Amino acid sequence: MHILITGAAGDIGTRLRKLLKGAYPRIRLSDIRKPKDLGADEEFIAADLADYENVMKITDGIDGIIHLAGHSVEGSWDTIHTSNIVGCYNLFEAAYRSGVKRVVFASSNHAVGFYPRDQKIGVGVTVRPDSRYGVSKAFGEALGALYADKHGLRVTCIRIGNVNDKPIDQRRLSIWIKPDDLAQLVRIGLDHPDIRFEIFYGSSNNEAGWWDNSNAHRFGYRPQFRAEDFRPEAMAAQAKLPPDAIGDRFQGGSFCSDEYDADGKR
Ligand code: 15L
């Protein structure tokens, strides 16, 4: 398989390309900027996904795509629209036209961030985005479903929690994913013969988790890392954070409280 990683110069892209190197001998990297640590043996093509011709170039000859590119936090509508709506549409359309077989889409917990923390949710719930960014991830999931159902692409959307070496506060004890576990989920999306359109939660083995990830388990996902191993340090870091009444109520945290003015206004 010839794999393409978009957003390869970003934090997740940088971690994943190292973890996946042994598994896929042919990996093409793409981003607007060149990764700082690009090896002489690595294939890189610069591309702006808002430009469809660019996207056709990077998808040419590719079998499977790990689509990480885009604006990765909340932003202005203009930014989100260009990077995450137009860019994501171009990616799926070019993948289809280029004969790509599989796409693994980096969705986000922020597509469902307005679920309260005391509710456990599976992949069947209605999306409840907590930001324009979250809306763009819900849009990407919907596009993935369309290209899977209408055109037969095999699409896996991973609602990624927080990718890091360890959980950095109380919220992240529930949504943390170690890069190695994310690599395991990505490989299921690229390799599993029964994938058509699936949504997984991107979390490690988190006792305090809010997500029912049985769909990922059904495809063989066995997370190897436990957030609880880091509880004391995560809670010590939490104690230094200012209180956030809205953010602490909902799964999306500060993405929910940011610009929030729903209470008692109408
Ligand atoms: C995300 O989707 C973001 O890309 C990342 O920067 C974190 O904010 C993460 O969610 C999170 O919720 O911690």
PDB file of C-alpha atoms and ligand atoms in Angstrom:
ATOM      1  CA  MET A   1       0.000   0.000   0.000  1.00  0.00           C
ATOM      2  CA  HIS A   2       1.184   3.525  -0.795  1.00  0.00           C
ATOM      3  CA  ILE A   3       0.015   5.728   2.074  1.00  0.00           C
ATOM      4  CA  LEU A   4      -0.422   9.508   2.129  1.00  0.00           C
ATOM      5  CA  ILE A   5      -0.316  11.476   5.388  1.00  0.00           C
ATOM      6  CA  THR A   6      -1.749  14.998   5.126  1.00  0.00           C
ATOM      7  CA  GLY A   7      -0.802  17.449   7.854  1.00  0.00           C
ATOM      8  CA  ALA A   8       2.428  15.495   8.195  1.00  0.00           C
ATOM      9  CA  ALA A   9       4.357  18.413   9.718  1.00  0.00           C
ATOM     10  CA  GLY A  10       1.899  18.841  12.617  1.00  0.00           C
ATOM     11  CA  ASP A  11       2.235  17.321  16.069  1.00  0.00           C
ATOM     12  CA  ILE A  12       0.134  14.195  15.409  1.00  0.00           C
ATOM     13  CA  GLY A  13       1.616  13.809  11.915  1.00  0.00           C
ATOM     14  CA  THR A  14       5.162  13.974  13.256  1.00  0.00           C
ATOM     15  CA  ARG A  15       4.435  11.322  15.878  1.00  0.00           C
ATOM     16  CA  LEU A  16       2.435   9.024  13.597  1.00  0.00           C
ATOM     17  CA  ARG A  17       4.843   8.942  10.709  1.00  0.00           C
ATOM     18  CA  LYS A  18       7.543   7.596  13.013  1.00  0.00           C
ATOM     19  CA  LEU A  19       5.231   4.983  14.518  1.00  0.00           C
ATOM     20  CA  LEU A  20       3.912   3.831  11.129  1.00  0.00           C
ATOM     21  CA  LYS A  21       7.213   3.732   9.288  1.00  0.00           C
ATOM     22  CA  GLY A  22       7.789   0.019   9.848  1.00  0.00           C
ATOM     23  CA  ALA A  23       4.199  -0.917   9.015  1.00  0.00           C
ATOM     24  CA  TYR A  24       3.957   0.825   5.625  1.00  0.00           C
ATOM     25  CA  PRO A  25       7.156   0.945   3.590  1.00  0.00           C
ATOM     26  CA  ARG A  26       5.773   3.586   1.194  1.00  0.00           C
ATOM     27  CA  ILE A  27       4.534   6.724   2.935  1.00  0.00           C
ATOM     28  CA  ARG A  28       4.092  10.052   1.114  1.00  0.00           C
ATOM     29  CA  LEU A  29       4.017  13.072   3.404  1.00  0.00           C
ATOM     30  CA  SER A  30       2.228  16.293   2.630  1.00  0.00           C
ATOM     31  CA  ASP A  31       1.703  19.618   4.385  1.00  0.00           C
ATOM     32  CA  ILE A  32       1.830  23.304   3.534  1.00  0.00           C
ATOM     33  CA  ARG A  33       5.300  23.447   5.122  1.00  0.00           C
ATOM     34  CA  LYS A  34       8.061  20.877   5.009  1.00  0.00           C
ATOM     35  CA  PRO A  35       8.493  18.841   8.231  1.00  0.00           C
ATOM     36  CA  LYS A  36      11.584  20.110  10.058  1.00  0.00           C
ATOM     37  CA  ASP A  37      12.962  16.632  10.600  1.00  0.00           C
ATOM     38  CA  LEU A  38      12.280  15.259   7.093  1.00  0.00           C
ATOM     39  CA  GLY A  39      14.576  12.310   6.432  1.00  0.00           C
ATOM     40  CA  ALA A  40      16.447  11.838   3.138  1.00  0.00           C
ATOM     41  CA  ASP A  41      14.487   8.600   2.613  1.00  0.00           C
ATOM     42  CA  GLU A  42      11.059  10.279   3.063  1.00  0.00           C
ATOM     43  CA  GLU A  43       8.796  11.386   0.200  1.00  0.00           C
ATOM     44  CA  PHE A  44       7.315  14.871   0.673  1.00  0.00           C
ATOM     45  CA  ILE A  45       5.029  16.961  -1.545  1.00  0.00           C
ATOM     46  CA  ALA A  46       3.963  20.426  -0.377  1.00  0.00           C
ATOM     47  CA  ALA A  47       0.262  21.165  -0.898  1.00  0.00           C
ATOM     48  CA  ASP A  48      -2.458  23.556   0.156  1.00  0.00           C
ATOM     49  CA  LEU A  49      -5.608  21.449   0.385  1.00  0.00           C
ATOM     50  CA  ALA A  50      -7.780  24.467  -0.417  1.00  0.00           C
ATOM     51  CA  ASP A  51      -6.394  24.158  -3.960  1.00  0.00           C
ATOM     52  CA  TYR A  52      -8.026  21.155  -5.651  1.00  0.00           C
ATOM     53  CA  GLU A  53      -5.260  20.750  -8.279  1.00  0.00           C
ATOM     54  CA  ASN A  54      -2.736  20.467  -5.449  1.00  0.00           C
ATOM     55  CA  VAL A  55      -4.818  17.753  -3.823  1.00  0.00           C
ATOM     56  CA  MET A  56      -5.090  15.787  -7.077  1.00  0.00           C
ATOM     57  CA  LYS A  57      -1.273  15.812  -7.249  1.00  0.00           C
ATOM     58  CA  ILE A  58      -0.712  14.423  -3.763  1.00  0.00           C
ATOM     59  CA  THR A  59      -3.395  11.722  -4.060  1.00  0.00           C
ATOM     60  CA  ASP A  60      -2.096  10.378  -7.371  1.00  0.00           C
ATOM     61  CA  GLY A  61      -1.089   6.704  -7.058  1.00  0.00           C
ATOM     62  CA  ILE A  62      -2.143   6.522  -3.389  1.00  0.00           C
ATOM     63  CA  ASP A  63      -4.035   3.577  -1.838  1.00  0.00           C
ATOM     64  CA  GLY A  64      -4.782   4.884   1.642  1.00  0.00           C
ATOM     65  CA  ILE A  65      -4.869   8.346   3.220  1.00  0.00           C
ATOM     66  CA  ILE A  66      -4.437   9.427   6.820  1.00  0.00           C
ATOM     67  CA  HIS A  67      -6.075  12.854   6.720  1.00  0.00           C
ATOM     68  CA  LEU A  68      -4.739  14.970   9.567  1.00  0.00           C
ATOM     69  CA  ALA A  69      -4.445  18.334   7.791  1.00  0.00           C
ATOM     70  CA  GLY A  70      -6.557  21.279   8.819  1.00  0.00           C
ATOM     71  CA  HIS A  71      -6.888  23.910  11.505  1.00  0.00           C
ATOM     72  CA  SER A  72      -6.707  21.894  14.728  1.00  0.00           C
ATOM     73  CA  VAL A  73      -8.397  24.224  17.233  1.00  0.00           C
ATOM     74  CA  GLU A  74     -11.167  26.833  17.187  1.00  0.00           C
ATOM     75  CA  GLY A  75     -10.678  29.601  14.626  1.00  0.00           C
ATOM     76  CA  SER A  76     -12.527  32.272  12.683  1.00  0.00           C
ATOM     77  CA  TRP A  77     -15.153  31.057  10.222  1.00  0.00           C
ATOM     78  CA  ASP A  78     -12.889  32.095   7.372  1.00  0.00           C
ATOM     79  CA  THR A  79     -10.029  29.937   8.667  1.00  0.00           C
ATOM     80  CA  ILE A  80     -12.236  26.936   9.477  1.00  0.00           C
ATOM     81  CA  HIS A  81     -14.059  27.227   6.161  1.00  0.00           C
ATOM     82  CA  THR A  82     -10.890  27.320   4.055  1.00  0.00           C
ATOM     83  CA  SER A  83      -8.858  24.697   5.923  1.00  0.00           C
ATOM     84  CA  ASN A  84     -11.428  22.276   7.288  1.00  0.00           C
ATOM     85  CA  ILE A  85     -14.462  22.570   5.023  1.00  0.00           C
ATOM     86  CA  VAL A  86     -13.042  23.300   1.550  1.00  0.00           C
ATOM     87  CA  GLY A  87      -9.803  21.399   2.313  1.00  0.00           C
ATOM     88  CA  CYS A  88     -11.679  18.341   3.579  1.00  0.00           C
ATOM     89  CA  TYR A  89     -14.083  18.338   0.623  1.00  0.00           C
ATOM     90  CA  ASN A  90     -11.151  18.541  -1.815  1.00  0.00           C
ATOM     91  CA  LEU A  91      -9.444  15.687  -0.022  1.00  0.00           C
ATOM     92  CA  PHE A  92     -12.399  13.280  -0.266  1.00  0.00           C
ATOM     93  CA  GLU A  93     -13.268  14.318  -3.824  1.00  0.00           C
ATOM     94  CA  ALA A  94      -9.655  13.951  -5.035  1.00  0.00           C
ATOM     95  CA  ALA A  95      -9.304  10.637  -3.173  1.00  0.00           C
ATOM     96  CA  TYR A  96     -12.371   9.329  -5.000  1.00  0.00           C
ATOM     97  CA  ARG A  97     -11.235  10.615  -8.420  1.00  0.00           C
ATOM     98  CA  SER A  98      -7.702   9.242  -7.885  1.00  0.00           C
ATOM     99  CA  GLY A  99      -8.969   5.756  -7.032  1.00  0.00           C
ATOM    100  CA  VAL A 100      -7.848   5.823  -3.384  1.00  0.00           C
ATOM    101  CA  LYS A 101      -9.342   2.894  -1.488  1.00  0.00           C
ATOM    102  CA  ARG A 102      -9.244   4.051   2.120  1.00  0.00           C
ATOM    103  CA  VAL A 103      -9.356   7.253   4.121  1.00  0.00           C
ATOM    104  CA  VAL A 104      -8.741   7.552   7.846  1.00  0.00           C
ATOM    105  CA  PHE A 105     -10.113  10.942   8.898  1.00  0.00           C
ATOM    106  CA  ALA A 106      -8.861  12.695  12.027  1.00  0.00           C
ATOM    107  CA  SER A 107     -12.163  13.761  13.532  1.00  0.00           C
ATOM    108  CA  SER A 108     -12.273  15.140  17.050  1.00  0.00           C
ATOM    109  CA  ASN A 109     -13.983  14.827  20.409  1.00  0.00           C
ATOM    110  CA  HIS A 110     -15.164  18.388  19.719  1.00  0.00           C
ATOM    111  CA  ALA A 111     -17.734  17.034  17.242  1.00  0.00           C
ATOM    112  CA  VAL A 112     -19.574  15.814  20.365  1.00  0.00           C
ATOM    113  CA  GLY A 113     -18.136  18.242  22.932  1.00  0.00           C
ATOM    114  CA  PHE A 114     -21.475  19.510  24.255  1.00  0.00           C
ATOM    115  CA  TYR A 115     -22.421  16.172  25.798  1.00  0.00           C
ATOM    116  CA  PRO A 116     -22.246  16.489  29.580  1.00  0.00           C
ATOM    117  CA  ARG A 117     -19.469  14.681  31.381  1.00  0.00           C
ATOM    118  CA  ASP A 118     -21.922  12.494  33.311  1.00  0.00           C
ATOM    119  CA  GLN A 119     -23.253  10.962  30.074  1.00  0.00           C
ATOM    120  CA  LYS A 120     -21.466   8.040  28.462  1.00  0.00           C
ATOM    121  CA  ILE A 121     -21.787   8.248  24.696  1.00  0.00           C
ATOM    122  CA  GLY A 122     -21.219   5.782  21.896  1.00  0.00           C
ATOM    123  CA  VAL A 123     -20.715   6.427  18.201  1.00  0.00           C
ATOM    124  CA  GLY A 124     -24.456   6.398  17.460  1.00  0.00           C
ATOM    125  CA  VAL A 125     -25.257   9.726  19.151  1.00  0.00           C
ATOM    126  CA  THR A 126     -26.242  12.884  17.307  1.00  0.00           C
ATOM    127  CA  VAL A 127     -23.281  15.222  16.900  1.00  0.00           C
ATOM    128  CA  ARG A 128     -23.194  18.108  19.424  1.00  0.00           C
ATOM    129  CA  PRO A 129     -20.260  20.260  18.266  1.00  0.00           C
ATOM    130  CA  ASP A 130     -18.801  22.724  20.744  1.00  0.00           C
ATOM    131  CA  SER A 131     -17.155  25.115  18.246  1.00  0.00           C
ATOM    132  CA  ARG A 132     -16.906  25.989  14.560  1.00  0.00           C
ATOM    133  CA  TYR A 133     -13.955  23.609  14.644  1.00  0.00           C
ATOM    134  CA  GLY A 134     -16.215  20.850  16.023  1.00  0.00           C
ATOM    135  CA  VAL A 135     -18.780  21.575  13.295  1.00  0.00           C
ATOM    136  CA  SER A 136     -16.039  21.128  10.674  1.00  0.00           C
ATOM    137  CA  LYS A 137     -15.189  17.717  12.137  1.00  0.00           C
ATOM    138  CA  ALA A 138     -18.864  16.683  12.027  1.00  0.00           C
ATOM    139  CA  PHE A 139     -18.873  17.859   8.392  1.00  0.00           C
ATOM    140  CA  GLY A 140     -15.823  15.696   7.656  1.00  0.00           C
ATOM    141  CA  GLU A 141     -17.543  12.669   9.186  1.00  0.00           C
ATOM    142  CA  ALA A 142     -20.635  13.325   7.055  1.00  0.00           C
ATOM    143  CA  LEU A 143     -18.503  13.655   3.921  1.00  0.00           C
ATOM    144  CA  GLY A 144     -16.770  10.402   4.798  1.00  0.00           C
ATOM    145  CA  ALA A 145     -20.133   8.659   5.084  1.00  0.00           C
ATOM    146  CA  LEU A 146     -21.209  10.052   1.701  1.00  0.00           C
ATOM    147  CA  TYR A 147     -18.078   8.884  -0.128  1.00  0.00           C
ATOM    148  CA  ALA A 148     -18.288   5.494   1.586  1.00  0.00           C
ATOM    149  CA  ASP A 149     -21.972   4.896   0.892  1.00  0.00           C
ATOM    150  CA  LYS A 150     -22.122   6.419  -2.586  1.00  0.00           C
ATOM    151  CA  HIS A 151     -18.673   5.636  -3.978  1.00  0.00           C
ATOM    152  CA  GLY A 152     -17.401   2.687  -1.948  1.00  0.00           C
ATOM    153  CA  LEU A 153     -14.440   4.368  -0.268  1.00  0.00           C
ATOM    154  CA  ARG A 154     -13.562   2.646   2.990  1.00  0.00           C
ATOM    155  CA  VAL A 155     -13.651   5.389   5.570  1.00  0.00           C
ATOM    156  CA  THR A 156     -12.738   5.427   9.245  1.00  0.00           C
ATOM    157  CA  CYS A 157     -13.331   8.544  11.346  1.00  0.00           C
ATOM    158  CA  ILE A 158     -11.443   8.707  14.619  1.00  0.00           C
ATOM    159  CA  ARG A 159     -12.887  11.156  17.153  1.00  0.00           C
ATOM    160  CA  ILE A 160      -9.526  11.904  18.657  1.00  0.00           C
ATOM    161  CA  GLY A 161      -9.346  12.944  22.300  1.00  0.00           C
ATOM    162  CA  ASN A 162      -6.023  14.479  23.330  1.00  0.00           C
ATOM    163  CA  VAL A 163      -2.848  13.028  21.836  1.00  0.00           C
ATOM    164  CA  ASN A 164       0.076  13.321  24.198  1.00  0.00           C
ATOM    165  CA  ASP A 165       2.682  11.284  26.053  1.00  0.00           C
ATOM    166  CA  LYS A 166       0.508  11.543  29.172  1.00  0.00           C
ATOM    167  CA  PRO A 167      -2.778  13.125  30.299  1.00  0.00           C
ATOM    168  CA  ILE A 168      -2.107  16.724  31.331  1.00  0.00           C
ATOM    169  CA  ASP A 169      -5.171  17.576  33.460  1.00  0.00           C
ATOM    170  CA  GLN A 170      -8.430  16.114  34.805  1.00  0.00           C
ATOM    171  CA  ARG A 171     -10.318  16.347  31.503  1.00  0.00           C
ATOM    172  CA  ARG A 172      -7.502  14.610  29.681  1.00  0.00           C
ATOM    173  CA  LEU A 173      -7.692  11.668  32.161  1.00  0.00           C
ATOM    174  CA  SER A 174     -10.967  10.928  30.358  1.00  0.00           C
ATOM    175  CA  ILE A 175      -9.947  11.641  26.751  1.00  0.00           C
ATOM    176  CA  TRP A 176      -6.190  11.029  26.555  1.00  0.00           C
ATOM    177  CA  ILE A 177      -4.711   8.841  23.835  1.00  0.00           C
ATOM    178  CA  LYS A 178      -1.090   7.778  23.690  1.00  0.00           C
ATOM    179  CA  PRO A 179       0.289   8.116  20.124  1.00  0.00           C
ATOM    180  CA  ASP A 180       0.995   4.360  19.986  1.00  0.00           C
ATOM    181  CA  ASP A 181      -2.686   3.597  20.632  1.00  0.00           C
ATOM    182  CA  LEU A 182      -3.696   6.090  17.950  1.00  0.00           C
ATOM    183  CA  ALA A 183      -1.333   4.347  15.525  1.00  0.00           C
ATOM    184  CA  GLN A 184      -3.124   1.077  16.344  1.00  0.00           C
ATOM    185  CA  LEU A 185      -6.509   2.638  15.472  1.00  0.00           C
ATOM    186  CA  VAL A 186      -5.139   4.125  12.246  1.00  0.00           C
ATOM    187  CA  ARG A 187      -3.808   0.734  11.192  1.00  0.00           C
ATOM    188  CA  ILE A 188      -7.235  -0.816  11.749  1.00  0.00           C
ATOM    189  CA  GLY A 189      -8.684   1.868   9.465  1.00  0.00           C
ATOM    190  CA  LEU A 190      -6.098   1.207   6.763  1.00  0.00           C
ATOM    191  CA  ASP A 191      -5.963  -2.585   6.961  1.00  0.00           C
ATOM    192  CA  HIS A 192      -9.081  -4.189   8.408  1.00  0.00           C
ATOM    193  CA  PRO A 193     -10.975  -6.034   5.654  1.00  0.00           C
ATOM    194  CA  ASP A 194     -14.428  -5.268   7.083  1.00  0.00           C
ATOM    195  CA  ILE A 195     -14.193  -1.473   7.233  1.00  0.00           C
ATOM    196  CA  ARG A 196     -16.826   0.351   5.174  1.00  0.00           C
ATOM    197  CA  PHE A 197     -17.724   3.442   7.200  1.00  0.00           C
ATOM    198  CA  GLU A 198     -16.831   3.409  10.877  1.00  0.00           C
ATOM    199  CA  ILE A 199     -16.461   5.892  13.715  1.00  0.00           C
ATOM    200  CA  PHE A 200     -14.069   5.150  16.579  1.00  0.00           C
ATOM    201  CA  TYR A 201     -13.182   7.158  19.664  1.00  0.00           C
ATOM    202  CA  GLY A 202      -9.506   7.963  19.849  1.00  0.00           C
ATOM    203  CA  SER A 203      -8.795   7.249  23.506  1.00  0.00           C
ATOM    204  CA  SER A 204      -6.456   4.994  25.427  1.00  0.00           C
ATOM    205  CA  ASN A 205      -7.613   2.684  28.207  1.00  0.00           C
ATOM    206  CA  ASN A 206      -9.126   5.432  30.393  1.00  0.00           C
ATOM    207  CA  GLU A 207     -11.107   4.345  33.452  1.00  0.00           C
ATOM    208  CA  ALA A 208     -12.573   7.841  33.752  1.00  0.00           C
ATOM    209  CA  GLY A 209     -13.537   7.853  30.053  1.00  0.00           C
ATOM    210  CA  TRP A 210     -16.871   9.208  28.769  1.00  0.00           C
ATOM    211  CA  TRP A 211     -16.988   7.154  25.603  1.00  0.00           C
ATOM    212  CA  ASP A 212     -18.242   3.694  24.825  1.00  0.00           C
ATOM    213  CA  ASN A 213     -15.600   2.573  22.351  1.00  0.00           C
ATOM    214  CA  SER A 214     -17.016  -0.911  21.769  1.00  0.00           C
ATOM    215  CA  ASN A 215     -17.118  -0.264  18.016  1.00  0.00           C
ATOM    216  CA  ALA A 216     -13.321   0.063  17.936  1.00  0.00           C
ATOM    217  CA  HIS A 217     -12.993  -3.011  20.161  1.00  0.00           C
ATOM    218  CA  ARG A 218     -15.175  -4.940  17.720  1.00  0.00           C
ATOM    219  CA  PHE A 219     -12.465  -4.308  15.105  1.00  0.00           C
ATOM    220  CA  GLY A 220      -9.748  -5.570  17.439  1.00  0.00           C
ATOM    221  CA  TYR A 221      -8.597  -2.331  19.116  1.00  0.00           C
ATOM    222  CA  ARG A 222      -6.781  -3.106  22.355  1.00  0.00           C
ATOM    223  CA  PRO A 223      -5.386   0.111  23.878  1.00  0.00           C
ATOM    224  CA  GLN A 224      -2.108  -0.505  25.675  1.00  0.00           C
ATOM    225  CA  PHE A 225      -1.894   2.586  27.889  1.00  0.00           C
ATOM    226  CA  ARG A 226      -3.868   3.666  30.993  1.00  0.00           C
ATOM    227  CA  ALA A 227      -4.592   7.276  31.924  1.00  0.00           C
ATOM    228  CA  GLU A 228      -4.979   6.298  35.594  1.00  0.00           C
ATOM    229  CA  ASP A 229      -1.240   5.617  35.798  1.00  0.00           C
ATOM    230  CA  PHE A 230      -0.787   9.397  35.597  1.00  0.00           C
ATOM    231  CA  ARG A 231      -3.661  10.529  37.857  1.00  0.00           C
ATOM    232  CA  PRO A 232      -1.633  12.209  40.639  1.00  0.00           C
ATOM    233  CA  GLU A 233       0.333  14.439  38.249  1.00  0.00           C
ATOM    234  CA  ALA A 234      -2.733  15.224  36.105  1.00  0.00           C
ATOM    235  CA  MET A 235      -4.688  16.286  39.207  1.00  0.00           C
ATOM    236  CA  ALA A 236      -1.768  18.366  40.481  1.00  0.00           C
ATOM    237  CA  ALA A 237      -1.744  20.206  37.149  1.00  0.00           C
ATOM    238  CA  GLN A 238      -5.546  20.579  37.318  1.00  0.00           C
ATOM    239  CA  ALA A 239      -5.288  22.267  40.735  1.00  0.00           C
ATOM    240  CA  LYS A 240      -3.320  25.099  39.120  1.00  0.00           C
ATOM    241  CA  LEU A 241      -6.007  25.823  36.493  1.00  0.00           C
ATOM    242  CA  PRO A 242      -8.684  28.495  37.001  1.00  0.00           C
ATOM    243  CA  PRO A 243     -12.238  27.161  37.546  1.00  0.00           C
ATOM    244  CA  ASP A 244     -14.424  27.005  34.429  1.00  0.00           C
ATOM    245  CA  ALA A 245     -18.082  26.365  35.384  1.00  0.00           C
ATOM    246  CA  ILE A 246     -19.256  25.657  31.821  1.00  0.00           C
ATOM    247  CA  GLY A 247     -16.105  23.967  30.587  1.00  0.00           C
ATOM    248  CA  ASP A 248     -16.052  21.630  33.580  1.00  0.00           C
ATOM    249  CA  ARG A 249     -19.643  20.550  32.941  1.00  0.00           C
ATOM    250  CA  PHE A 250     -19.198  19.445  29.340  1.00  0.00           C
ATOM    251  CA  GLN A 251     -16.878  16.986  27.625  1.00  0.00           C
ATOM    252  CA  GLY A 252     -15.369  19.593  25.302  1.00  0.00           C
ATOM    253  CA  GLY A 253     -14.028  21.679  28.213  1.00  0.00           C
ATOM    254  CA  SER A 254     -12.896  25.202  27.305  1.00  0.00           C
ATOM    255  CA  PHE A 255     -14.099  24.753  23.709  1.00  0.00           C
ATOM    256  CA  CYS A 256     -17.618  24.861  25.284  1.00  0.00           C
ATOM    257  CA  SER A 257     -17.069  27.867  27.530  1.00  0.00           C
ATOM    258  CA  ASP A 258     -15.287  29.877  24.831  1.00  0.00           C
ATOM    259  CA  GLU A 259     -17.823  32.433  23.420  1.00  0.00           C
ATOM    260  CA  TYR A 260     -20.572  30.781  25.554  1.00  0.00           C
ATOM    261  CA  ASP A 261     -23.569  33.002  26.297  1.00  0.00           C
ATOM    262  CA  ALA A 262     -26.531  30.629  26.242  1.00  0.00           C
ATOM    263  CA  ASP A 263     -27.666  31.035  29.862  1.00  0.00           C
ATOM    264  CA  GLY A 264     -30.662  33.244  30.509  1.00  0.00           C
ATOM    265  CA  LYS A 265     -30.227  35.359  27.424  1.00  0.00           C
ATOM    266  CA  ARG A 266     -33.350  34.452  25.417  1.00  0.00           C
TER     267      ARG A 266
HETATM  268  C1  15L B   1      -8.546  18.698  19.611  1.00  0.00           C
HETATM  269  O1  15L B   1      -9.318  18.328  18.730  1.00  0.00           O
HETATM  270  C2  15L B   1      -7.415  19.596  19.281  1.00  0.00           C
HETATM  271  O2  15L B   1      -6.897  19.371  17.988  1.00  0.00           O
HETATM  272  C3  15L B   1      -6.307  19.515  20.299  1.00  0.00           C
HETATM  273  O3  15L B   1      -5.462  20.615  20.122  1.00  0.00           O
HETATM  274  C4  15L B   1      -6.833  19.488  21.726  1.00  0.00           C
HETATM  275  O4  15L B   1      -7.419  20.729  22.033  1.00  0.00           O
HETATM  276  C5  15L B   1      -7.826  18.344  21.889  1.00  0.00           C
HETATM  277  O5  15L B   1      -8.828  18.408  20.907  1.00  0.00           O
HETATM  278  C6  15L B   1      -8.494  18.333  23.279  1.00  0.00           C
HETATM  279  O6  15L B   1      -9.716  18.348  23.346  1.00  0.00           O
HETATM  280  O7  15L B   1      -7.766  18.265  24.258  1.00  0.00           O
END
